[in-house]
Amino acid sequence: MVPHLITALTGPINELEQRILESLPAIERWFRLEWMEHTPPFYTSVDVRNAGFKLAPVDTNLFPGGFNNLTQEMLPLAVQAAMAAIEKICPEARNLLLIPENHTRNTFYLTNVSRLVQIFHQAGLNVRLGTLNEEIKSPTEIALPDGTSLTVEPLVRNRGRLGLKDFDPCTILLNNDLSAGIPKVLENLHEQYLLPPLHAGWAVRRKTNHFQAYEEVAKKFAKLLGMDPWLINPMFARCGEVNFSDGTGAECLMSNAEALLAKVRRKYKEYGIQEKPFIIVKADAGTYGMGIMTVRDPKELADLNRRTRNKMSTIKDGQEVSEVILQEGVPTYERVHDAVAEPVVYMIDRYVVGGFYRVNAERGIDENLNSPGASFVPLAFAESNQLPKPGAKPGASAPNRFYMYGVIARLAMVAASYELEATDPDAEIYE
């Protein structure tokens, strides 16, 4: 299933698809060489937006929930990728401790945890769930909508190791993005592999670092294909001292918004794009589609109403927003069942394992779709015809479109590996 692309401006994207398909051997070699030098994040999901004139990642998540939205047909790919990932890290691994988020009542999220347990169990590991929720003092069973259940257990810390009662894992997998800060119990684990590393969590990570790394990757990749990196890269700016409650930092927001919109306007003019550009302002740390607004005119930032201030001032776990990223808005012209849609690509290790369309009938082409009203339609990455078809007309073939999405998502994953290396507090600095 390829959704309709509702725009006359499909020219550059069709050209990009053509160029990507023609360059397939060079692209795959380029990725191979990158992975010889850099370590991919353990798992990643990337939100991609297709404007018809531009195709770019707008968010990269290093603690992806939503594995429950992948189809059963995608599972073999996920299991194979999980095996490869574990083999590299701890070939003799027997036990895996999975630490989920603390939402014990969010059944969608818990179904995602159940799917992760299934993937790693089929990859040959004993998987048990440990919780950071200190209110849970003994093994607790949580019922799932499909009649199955999960058991979460309190963590047990023993000197340099973390486990559960009578369970000593080689590897600890976080599916908790640490928005509320880094818990003491996870610090100084020298004898076990903790994945992703602590500095990948939102207590430390910043979107601006990621998109700075992505800009570097996009330039390298664009040079390989002989194209303008802007076609795959959303421009951005940062404001570091913002307080939406009392209006501090409004000047920084307005001046950066003005400068960024001017840059986007120049690009639109260069490509003959008639639309009015917009930017997205969002918390520099954080997830779940919280703390996000669309801005078409910088003056809007001078005069925010109370509701918008409240929405922007705190994100997940009640964390206050003081740093924001201003990002070039990439409209999405994809439609599924006449509703606005965007592809989300899922990867384990360096492999694309599947994805889905996030569809939201209540939102416009220039708005955040990760909000109430969103539903999910699986992408057909794992069909037997997933390999690109040389010679097929651009835009006509699902495998070709999905291959292109997979390339863009993998570029974001390469950027995430650059970002994690650059921000690693334990990395040795060579003069």
CSV table of C-alpha atoms in Angstrom, one decimal:
chain,number,residue,atom,x,y,z
A,1,MET,CA,0.0,0.0,0.0
A,2,VAL,CA,1.4,3.4,-1.0
A,3,PRO,CA,-0.7,6.3,0.1
A,4,HIS,CA,-1.6,9.0,-2.3
A,5,LEU,CA,0.8,11.9,-2.5
A,6,ILE,CA,-1.5,14.9,-2.9
A,7,THR,CA,0.7,17.4,-4.5
A,8,ALA,CA,1.7,18.6,-7.9
A,9,LEU,CA,5.2,19.2,-6.7
A,10,THR,CA,6.3,15.6,-6.9
A,11,GLY,CA,9.1,16.4,-9.3
A,12,PRO,CA,12.1,16.6,-7.0
A,13,ILE,CA,11.0,13.6,-4.9
A,14,ASN,CA,10.5,11.5,-8.1
A,15,GLU,CA,14.0,12.6,-9.2
A,16,LEU,CA,15.4,11.8,-5.8
A,17,GLU,CA,13.7,8.3,-5.8
A,18,GLN,CA,15.2,7.7,-9.3
A,19,ARG,CA,18.6,8.8,-8.2
A,20,ILE,CA,18.5,6.7,-5.0
A,21,LEU,CA,17.4,3.6,-7.0
A,22,GLU,CA,20.1,4.1,-9.7
A,23,SER,CA,22.8,4.6,-7.0
A,24,LEU,CA,21.7,1.6,-4.9
A,25,PRO,CA,25.1,-0.3,-4.9
A,26,ALA,CA,27.0,2.9,-4.1
A,27,ILE,CA,24.5,3.8,-1.3
A,28,GLU,CA,24.7,0.3,0.3
A,29,ARG,CA,28.5,0.4,0.2
A,30,TRP,CA,28.4,3.9,1.7
A,31,PHE,CA,26.3,2.6,4.6
A,32,ARG,CA,28.6,-0.4,5.1
A,33,LEU,CA,31.7,1.8,5.3
A,34,GLU,CA,29.9,4.1,7.8
A,35,TRP,CA,29.1,1.1,10.0
A,36,MET,CA,32.7,0.0,9.9
A,37,GLU,CA,33.6,3.3,11.6
A,38,HIS,CA,30.5,3.9,13.8
A,39,THR,CA,28.3,1.8,16.1
A,40,PRO,CA,24.6,2.0,15.3
A,41,PRO,CA,22.2,2.7,18.2
A,42,PHE,CA,20.7,-0.5,19.5
A,43,TYR,CA,17.2,0.3,18.1
A,44,THR,CA,15.8,3.5,16.5
A,45,SER,CA,12.6,4.8,15.1
A,46,VAL,CA,12.5,7.8,12.7
A,47,ASP,CA,9.5,10.0,11.7
A,48,VAL,CA,9.9,11.0,8.1
A,49,ARG,CA,7.9,13.7,6.2
A,50,ASN,CA,7.4,13.6,2.4
A,51,ALA,CA,6.5,17.0,1.0
A,52,GLY,CA,6.8,16.0,-2.6
A,53,PHE,CA,9.6,18.6,-3.0
A,54,LYS,CA,11.5,17.4,0.1
A,55,LEU,CA,11.9,14.2,2.1
A,56,ALA,CA,13.4,14.5,5.6
A,57,PRO,CA,13.5,13.0,9.1
A,58,VAL,CA,11.8,15.3,11.6
A,59,ASP,CA,12.4,13.2,14.8
A,60,THR,CA,14.7,10.3,15.8
A,61,ASN,CA,13.8,8.2,18.8
A,62,LEU,CA,16.4,6.1,20.5
A,63,PHE,CA,13.9,4.4,22.9
A,64,PRO,CA,11.2,3.5,20.4
A,65,GLY,CA,7.7,2.4,21.7
A,66,GLY,CA,5.3,1.2,19.0
A,67,PHE,CA,6.8,-2.1,18.1
A,68,ASN,CA,3.2,-3.4,18.5
A,69,ASN,CA,2.3,-1.5,15.3
A,70,LEU,CA,4.6,-3.7,13.2
A,71,THR,CA,2.8,-6.6,11.6
A,72,GLN,CA,3.4,-10.3,12.3
A,73,GLU,CA,5.1,-10.6,8.9
A,74,MET,CA,7.8,-8.1,10.0
A,75,LEU,CA,8.7,-10.2,13.0
A,76,PRO,CA,11.3,-12.5,11.3
A,77,LEU,CA,13.2,-9.4,10.2
A,78,ALA,CA,13.1,-8.0,13.7
A,79,VAL,CA,14.3,-11.3,15.3
A,80,GLN,CA,17.1,-11.6,12.8
A,81,ALA,CA,18.3,-8.0,13.5
A,82,ALA,CA,18.0,-8.6,17.3
A,83,MET,CA,20.2,-11.7,17.0
A,84,ALA,CA,22.8,-9.7,15.0
A,85,ALA,CA,22.7,-6.9,17.6
A,86,ILE,CA,23.1,-9.2,20.6
A,87,GLU,CA,25.8,-11.3,18.9
A,88,LYS,CA,28.0,-8.1,18.5
A,89,ILE,CA,27.5,-7.0,22.1
A,90,CYS,CA,27.5,-10.1,24.2
A,91,PRO,CA,27.6,-13.3,22.1
A,92,GLU,CA,27.3,-15.6,25.1
A,93,ALA,CA,24.2,-13.7,26.4
A,94,ARG,CA,21.6,-15.8,28.0
A,95,ASN,CA,19.5,-13.3,30.1
A,96,LEU,CA,18.2,-9.9,29.0
A,97,LEU,CA,16.7,-7.5,31.5
A,98,LEU,CA,14.2,-5.1,29.8
A,99,ILE,CA,13.3,-1.9,31.7
A,100,PRO,CA,10.1,-0.3,30.4
A,101,GLU,CA,8.5,3.0,31.0
A,102,ASN,CA,6.5,3.4,34.2
A,103,HIS,CA,3.1,3.7,32.5
A,104,THR,CA,1.5,0.6,33.9
A,105,ARG,CA,-1.9,1.6,32.6
A,106,ASN,CA,-1.1,2.5,29.0
A,107,THR,CA,-2.2,-0.7,27.2
A,108,PHE,CA,-0.8,0.4,23.8
A,109,TYR,CA,2.6,0.9,25.3
A,110,LEU,CA,2.4,-2.4,27.2
A,111,THR,CA,1.6,-4.2,24.0
A,112,ASN,CA,4.8,-2.7,22.6
A,113,VAL,CA,6.7,-4.1,25.6
A,114,SER,CA,5.1,-7.5,25.0
A,115,ARG,CA,6.2,-7.4,21.4
A,116,LEU,CA,9.8,-6.6,22.4
A,117,VAL,CA,9.8,-9.5,24.9
A,118,GLN,CA,8.6,-11.8,22.0
A,119,ILE,CA,11.3,-10.5,19.6
A,120,PHE,CA,14.2,-11.1,22.1
A,121,HIS,CA,12.8,-14.4,23.3
A,122,GLN,CA,12.8,-15.6,19.7
A,123,ALA,CA,16.3,-14.3,19.3
A,124,GLY,CA,17.3,-16.8,22.0
A,125,LEU,CA,17.2,-14.9,25.3
A,126,ASN,CA,15.5,-15.3,28.6
A,127,VAL,CA,13.7,-11.9,29.0
A,128,ARG,CA,12.4,-10.5,32.2
A,129,LEU,CA,11.0,-7.0,33.0
A,130,GLY,CA,12.4,-4.8,35.8
A,131,THR,CA,10.7,-1.6,36.7
A,132,LEU,CA,12.1,1.8,37.9
A,133,ASN,CA,8.8,2.4,39.7
A,134,GLU,CA,9.7,2.3,43.3
A,135,GLU,CA,6.1,1.6,44.3
A,136,ILE,CA,6.4,-1.9,42.9
A,137,LYS,CA,7.9,-4.0,45.7
A,138,SER,CA,7.1,-7.5,44.4
A,139,PRO,CA,6.5,-9.2,41.1
A,140,THR,CA,3.3,-7.7,39.7
A,141,GLU,CA,1.2,-9.1,36.8
A,142,ILE,CA,-0.3,-6.7,34.3
A,143,ALA,CA,-3.1,-7.9,32.1
A,144,LEU,CA,-3.0,-7.0,28.4
A,145,PRO,CA,-6.0,-6.5,26.1
A,146,ASP,CA,-5.3,-9.8,24.1
A,147,GLY,CA,-5.7,-11.9,27.3
A,148,THR,CA,-2.0,-12.4,27.9
A,149,SER,CA,-0.1,-10.6,30.7
A,150,LEU,CA,3.3,-9.2,31.6
A,151,THR,CA,5.1,-9.5,34.9
A,152,VAL,CA,7.2,-6.5,36.1
A,153,GLU,CA,9.6,-7.0,39.0
A,154,PRO,CA,11.5,-4.7,41.3
A,155,LEU,CA,15.2,-4.1,40.4
A,156,VAL,CA,17.9,-5.6,42.6
A,157,ARG,CA,21.3,-3.8,42.6
A,158,ASN,CA,24.3,-5.8,43.8
A,159,ARG,CA,27.5,-3.7,43.7
A,160,GLY,CA,28.4,-3.2,40.0
A,161,ARG,CA,25.5,-5.4,38.7
A,162,LEU,CA,21.8,-4.8,38.2
A,163,GLY,CA,19.2,-7.6,38.0
A,164,LEU,CA,16.2,-9.1,39.6
A,165,LYS,CA,15.8,-11.7,42.3
A,166,ASP,CA,17.5,-14.9,41.0
A,167,PHE,CA,18.1,-13.3,37.6
A,168,ASP,CA,21.5,-12.0,36.5
A,169,PRO,CA,21.5,-10.5,33.0
A,170,CYS,CA,24.5,-9.9,30.7
A,171,THR,CA,22.6,-7.1,28.9
A,172,ILE,CA,20.1,-4.5,30.1
A,173,LEU,CA,17.8,-3.0,27.5
A,174,LEU,CA,16.1,0.3,28.4
A,175,ASN,CA,12.8,1.1,26.8
A,176,ASN,CA,12.5,4.0,29.2
A,177,ASP,CA,13.7,7.3,27.8
A,178,LEU,CA,14.8,8.7,31.2
A,179,SER,CA,12.9,12.0,30.7
A,180,ALA,CA,12.6,12.4,34.5
A,181,GLY,CA,16.4,12.1,35.0
A,182,ILE,CA,18.9,9.3,35.4
A,183,PRO,CA,18.0,7.0,38.3
A,184,LYS,CA,20.9,6.1,40.7
A,185,VAL,CA,20.3,2.4,40.2
A,186,LEU,CA,21.4,2.7,36.6
A,187,GLU,CA,24.7,4.5,37.3
A,188,ASN,CA,28.1,2.9,37.3
A,189,LEU,CA,27.2,-0.4,35.9
A,190,HIS,CA,30.7,-1.5,34.8
A,191,GLU,CA,30.1,-5.2,34.4
A,192,GLN,CA,27.0,-5.2,32.2
A,193,TYR,CA,26.0,-3.8,28.9
A,194,LEU,CA,23.4,-1.0,29.3
A,195,LEU,CA,21.6,-0.2,26.0
A,196,PRO,CA,21.0,2.5,24.9
A,197,PRO,CA,23.7,4.3,27.0
A,198,LEU,CA,22.5,6.7,29.7
A,199,HIS,CA,23.5,9.8,27.6
A,200,ALA,CA,21.0,8.7,25.0
A,201,GLY,CA,18.2,9.5,27.5
A,202,TRP,CA,16.3,12.8,27.4
A,203,ALA,CA,17.8,13.8,30.7
A,204,VAL,CA,21.0,14.5,28.7
A,205,ARG,CA,20.2,14.2,25.0
A,206,ARG,CA,19.3,17.3,22.8
A,207,LYS,CA,17.5,17.3,19.5
A,208,THR,CA,19.8,20.1,18.2
A,209,ASN,CA,22.9,17.8,18.7
A,210,HIS,CA,21.1,15.2,16.6
A,211,PHE,CA,20.2,17.5,13.8
A,212,GLN,CA,23.6,19.0,13.7
A,213,ALA,CA,25.0,15.5,13.2
A,214,TYR,CA,22.3,14.8,10.7
A,215,GLU,CA,23.3,17.9,8.7
A,216,GLU,CA,26.8,16.5,8.5
A,217,VAL,CA,25.5,13.1,7.3
A,218,ALA,CA,23.1,14.7,4.8
A,219,LYS,CA,26.0,16.7,3.2
A,220,LYS,CA,28.2,13.6,2.9
A,221,PHE,CA,25.3,11.6,1.4
A,222,ALA,CA,24.2,14.4,-1.0
A,223,LYS,CA,27.8,14.7,-2.3
A,224,LEU,CA,27.7,11.0,-3.0
A,225,LEU,CA,24.5,11.4,-5.1
A,226,GLY,CA,25.4,14.8,-6.5
A,227,MET,CA,22.4,16.6,-5.1
A,228,ASP,CA,21.4,19.5,-2.8
A,229,PRO,CA,21.4,18.3,0.8
A,230,TRP,CA,18.5,20.6,1.6
A,231,LEU,CA,16.2,18.1,-0.2
A,232,ILE,CA,16.8,15.6,2.7
A,233,ASN,CA,17.7,18.0,5.5
A,234,PRO,CA,15.4,20.2,7.7
A,235,MET,CA,17.2,23.4,8.7
A,236,PHE,CA,17.1,24.3,12.4
A,237,ALA,CA,18.1,26.8,15.1
A,238,ARG,CA,18.2,26.7,18.9
A,239,CYS,CA,17.1,28.9,21.8
A,240,GLY,CA,18.8,27.9,25.1
A,241,GLU,CA,17.1,30.1,27.7
A,242,VAL,CA,13.3,30.1,27.3
A,243,ASN,CA,10.6,30.2,29.9
A,244,PHE,CA,7.1,30.0,28.4
A,245,SER,CA,5.4,30.7,31.7
A,246,ASP,CA,6.9,34.2,32.2
A,247,GLY,CA,7.8,35.0,28.6
A,248,THR,CA,11.6,34.9,29.0
A,249,GLY,CA,13.5,34.3,25.8
A,250,ALA,CA,10.8,35.6,23.5
A,251,GLU,CA,13.3,37.8,21.6
A,252,CYS,CA,15.6,34.8,21.0
A,253,LEU,CA,12.6,32.8,19.7
A,254,MET,CA,11.4,35.6,17.4
A,255,SER,CA,14.8,36.5,15.9
A,256,ASN,CA,15.7,32.9,15.3
A,257,ALA,CA,12.2,32.2,13.8
A,258,GLU,CA,12.6,35.2,11.5
A,259,ALA,CA,16.1,34.1,10.3
A,260,LEU,CA,15.1,30.5,9.8
A,261,LEU,CA,11.9,31.5,7.9
A,262,ALA,CA,14.0,33.8,5.6
A,263,LYS,CA,16.4,30.8,4.8
A,264,VAL,CA,13.4,28.5,4.0
A,265,ARG,CA,11.9,31.3,1.8
A,266,ARG,CA,15.1,31.5,-0.2
A,267,LYS,CA,15.0,27.8,-0.8
A,268,TYR,CA,11.4,27.8,-1.8
A,269,LYS,CA,12.1,30.6,-4.3
A,270,GLU,CA,15.1,28.6,-5.7
A,271,TYR,CA,12.8,25.6,-6.3
A,272,GLY,CA,9.7,27.5,-7.4
A,273,ILE,CA,7.7,26.3,-4.4
A,274,GLN,CA,4.6,28.6,-4.1
A,275,GLU,CA,3.7,27.6,-0.5
A,276,LYS,CA,4.0,29.6,2.6
A,277,PRO,CA,6.9,28.2,4.7
A,278,PHE,CA,6.4,27.4,8.4
A,279,ILE,CA,8.6,26.3,11.3
A,280,ILE,CA,8.0,23.9,14.2
A,281,VAL,CA,9.0,25.0,17.7
A,282,LYS,CA,9.5,22.1,20.1
A,283,ALA,CA,11.3,21.2,23.3
A,284,ASP,CA,14.9,20.4,22.6
A,285,ALA,CA,14.6,17.3,24.9
A,286,GLY,CA,11.6,15.1,25.0
A,287,THR,CA,9.1,13.0,23.2
A,288,TYR,CA,5.5,11.9,23.0
A,289,GLY,CA,4.6,14.8,20.8
A,290,MET,CA,4.5,17.2,23.8
A,291,GLY,CA,5.6,20.8,23.8
A,292,ILE,CA,5.3,21.3,20.0
A,293,MET,CA,3.8,24.3,18.1
A,294,THR,CA,3.6,25.4,14.4
A,295,VAL,CA,4.6,29.0,13.6
A,296,ARG,CA,4.0,30.7,10.3
A,297,ASP,CA,4.8,34.3,11.4
A,298,PRO,CA,7.4,35.2,14.1
A,299,LYS,CA,4.9,37.7,15.5
A,300,GLU,CA,2.8,34.8,16.8
A,301,LEU,CA,5.6,34.1,19.3
A,302,ALA,CA,5.3,37.5,20.9
A,303,ASP,CA,1.7,37.0,21.7
A,304,LEU,CA,1.2,33.5,22.9
A,305,ASN,CA,-2.1,32.8,24.8
A,306,ARG,CA,-2.2,31.2,28.2
A,307,ARG,CA,-3.2,27.8,26.7
A,308,THR,CA,-0.3,27.7,24.3
A,309,ARG,CA,2.1,28.8,27.1
A,310,ASN,CA,0.9,26.0,29.3
A,311,LYS,CA,1.2,23.5,26.5
A,312,MET,CA,4.7,24.5,25.7
A,313,SER,CA,6.1,25.0,29.2
A,314,THR,CA,6.1,21.3,30.4
A,315,ILE,CA,6.6,18.0,28.7
A,316,LYS,CA,6.6,14.3,29.8
A,317,ASP,CA,7.1,13.6,33.5
A,318,GLY,CA,6.3,17.3,34.3
A,319,GLN,CA,9.8,18.4,33.1
A,320,GLU,CA,10.0,22.2,32.4
A,321,VAL,CA,11.0,23.4,29.0
A,322,SER,CA,13.9,25.8,29.0
A,323,GLU,CA,15.6,24.9,25.7
A,324,VAL,CA,13.8,24.6,22.3
A,325,ILE,CA,14.7,23.7,18.8
A,326,LEU,CA,13.2,25.7,15.9
A,327,GLN,CA,13.0,23.4,12.9
A,328,GLU,CA,12.1,24.0,9.3
A,329,GLY,CA,8.5,22.7,8.9
A,330,VAL,CA,8.3,19.8,6.4
A,331,PRO,CA,4.6,19.5,5.3
A,332,THR,CA,3.4,16.0,4.7
A,333,TYR,CA,1.4,15.4,1.5
A,334,GLU,CA,0.8,11.7,2.1
A,335,ARG,CA,-2.8,10.6,2.7
A,336,VAL,CA,-4.2,7.3,4.0
A,337,HIS,CA,-8.0,7.0,3.8
A,338,ASP,CA,-8.1,10.8,3.1
A,339,ALA,CA,-6.3,11.6,6.4
A,340,VAL,CA,-2.9,13.2,6.7
A,341,ALA,CA,-0.1,10.6,7.2
A,342,GLU,CA,3.6,10.3,7.8
A,343,PRO,CA,5.8,7.2,7.6
A,344,VAL,CA,7.7,6.0,10.8
A,345,VAL,CA,10.5,3.6,10.1
A,346,TYR,CA,11.8,1.1,12.7
A,347,MET,CA,15.3,-0.3,12.9
A,348,ILE,CA,17.1,-2.7,15.2
A,349,ASP,CA,20.9,-2.5,14.9
A,350,ARG,CA,21.6,-1.2,11.4
A,351,TYR,CA,18.7,-3.0,9.8
A,352,VAL,CA,15.3,-1.6,8.8
A,353,VAL,CA,12.8,-4.1,10.3
A,354,GLY,CA,9.5,-2.4,9.5
A,355,GLY,CA,7.3,0.6,10.0
A,356,PHE,CA,3.9,2.2,9.9
A,357,TYR,CA,2.1,5.3,8.8
A,358,ARG,CA,1.0,7.6,11.6
A,359,VAL,CA,-2.4,8.8,10.4
A,360,ASN,CA,-4.3,11.7,12.0
A,361,ALA,CA,-7.6,12.9,10.5
A,362,GLU,CA,-7.7,15.8,13.0
A,363,ARG,CA,-4.5,17.4,12.0
A,364,GLY,CA,-3.3,19.4,9.0
A,365,ILE,CA,-0.3,18.9,6.7
A,366,ASP,CA,1.8,21.4,8.7
A,367,GLU,CA,1.0,20.0,12.2
A,368,ASN,CA,2.5,17.4,14.6
A,369,LEU,CA,0.6,14.1,14.0
A,370,ASN,CA,1.8,12.5,17.2
A,371,SER,CA,-1.2,13.6,19.2
A,372,PRO,CA,-4.7,12.5,20.3
A,373,GLY,CA,-6.6,11.1,17.3
A,374,ALA,CA,-3.5,9.3,15.8
A,375,SER,CA,-3.9,5.8,14.4
A,376,PHE,CA,-1.4,3.5,12.8
A,377,VAL,CA,-1.4,1.7,9.5
A,378,PRO,CA,1.5,-0.8,9.0
A,379,LEU,CA,3.9,-0.2,6.1
A,380,ALA,CA,4.5,-3.2,3.9
A,381,PHE,CA,8.3,-3.2,4.4
A,382,ALA,CA,8.3,-6.9,5.1
A,383,GLU,CA,6.4,-8.2,2.1
A,384,SER,CA,8.3,-10.6,-0.1
A,385,ASN,CA,8.5,-7.8,-2.8
A,386,GLN,CA,10.2,-5.4,-0.4
A,387,LEU,CA,13.3,-5.2,-2.5
A,388,PRO,CA,13.3,-2.2,-4.8
A,389,LYS,CA,12.4,-2.8,-8.4
A,390,PRO,CA,14.8,-1.3,-10.9
A,391,GLY,CA,13.1,0.3,-13.9
A,392,ALA,CA,9.7,0.9,-12.1
A,393,LYS,CA,8.4,4.4,-12.6
A,394,PRO,CA,9.2,6.7,-9.6
A,395,GLY,CA,6.2,7.0,-7.2
A,396,ALA,CA,4.5,4.0,-8.7
A,397,SER,CA,6.0,1.2,-6.7
A,398,ALA,CA,5.6,0.6,-3.0
A,399,PRO,CA,8.9,-1.2,-2.6
A,400,ASN,CA,10.7,1.7,-4.2
A,401,ARG,CA,9.0,4.3,-2.0
A,402,PHE,CA,9.7,2.3,1.1
A,403,TYR,CA,13.3,1.7,0.1
A,404,MET,CA,13.7,5.4,-0.1
A,405,TYR,CA,12.1,5.9,3.3
A,406,GLY,CA,14.5,3.3,4.7
A,407,VAL,CA,17.5,5.1,3.2
A,408,ILE,CA,16.4,8.4,4.9
A,409,ALA,CA,15.8,6.7,8.2
A,410,ARG,CA,19.2,5.0,8.1
A,411,LEU,CA,20.8,8.4,7.5
A,412,ALA,CA,19.1,9.6,10.7
A,413,MET,CA,20.5,6.5,12.4
A,414,VAL,CA,24.0,7.2,11.2
A,415,ALA,CA,23.5,10.7,12.6
A,416,ALA,CA,22.4,9.3,15.9
A,417,SER,CA,25.6,7.2,16.1
A,418,TYR,CA,27.7,10.4,15.4
A,419,GLU,CA,25.7,12.2,18.1
A,420,LEU,CA,26.1,9.5,20.7
A,421,GLU,CA,29.9,9.4,20.1
A,422,ALA,CA,30.2,13.2,20.3
A,423,THR,CA,28.2,13.4,23.6
A,424,ASP,CA,29.6,10.3,25.3
A,425,PRO,CA,30.9,11.4,28.7
A,426,ASP,CA,33.3,8.4,28.9
A,427,ALA,CA,34.9,9.0,25.4
A,428,GLU,CA,38.6,9.6,25.5
A,429,ILE,CA,39.4,13.0,24.0
A,430,TYR,CA,42.5,12.9,21.8
A,431,GLU,CA,44.5,16.1,21.3
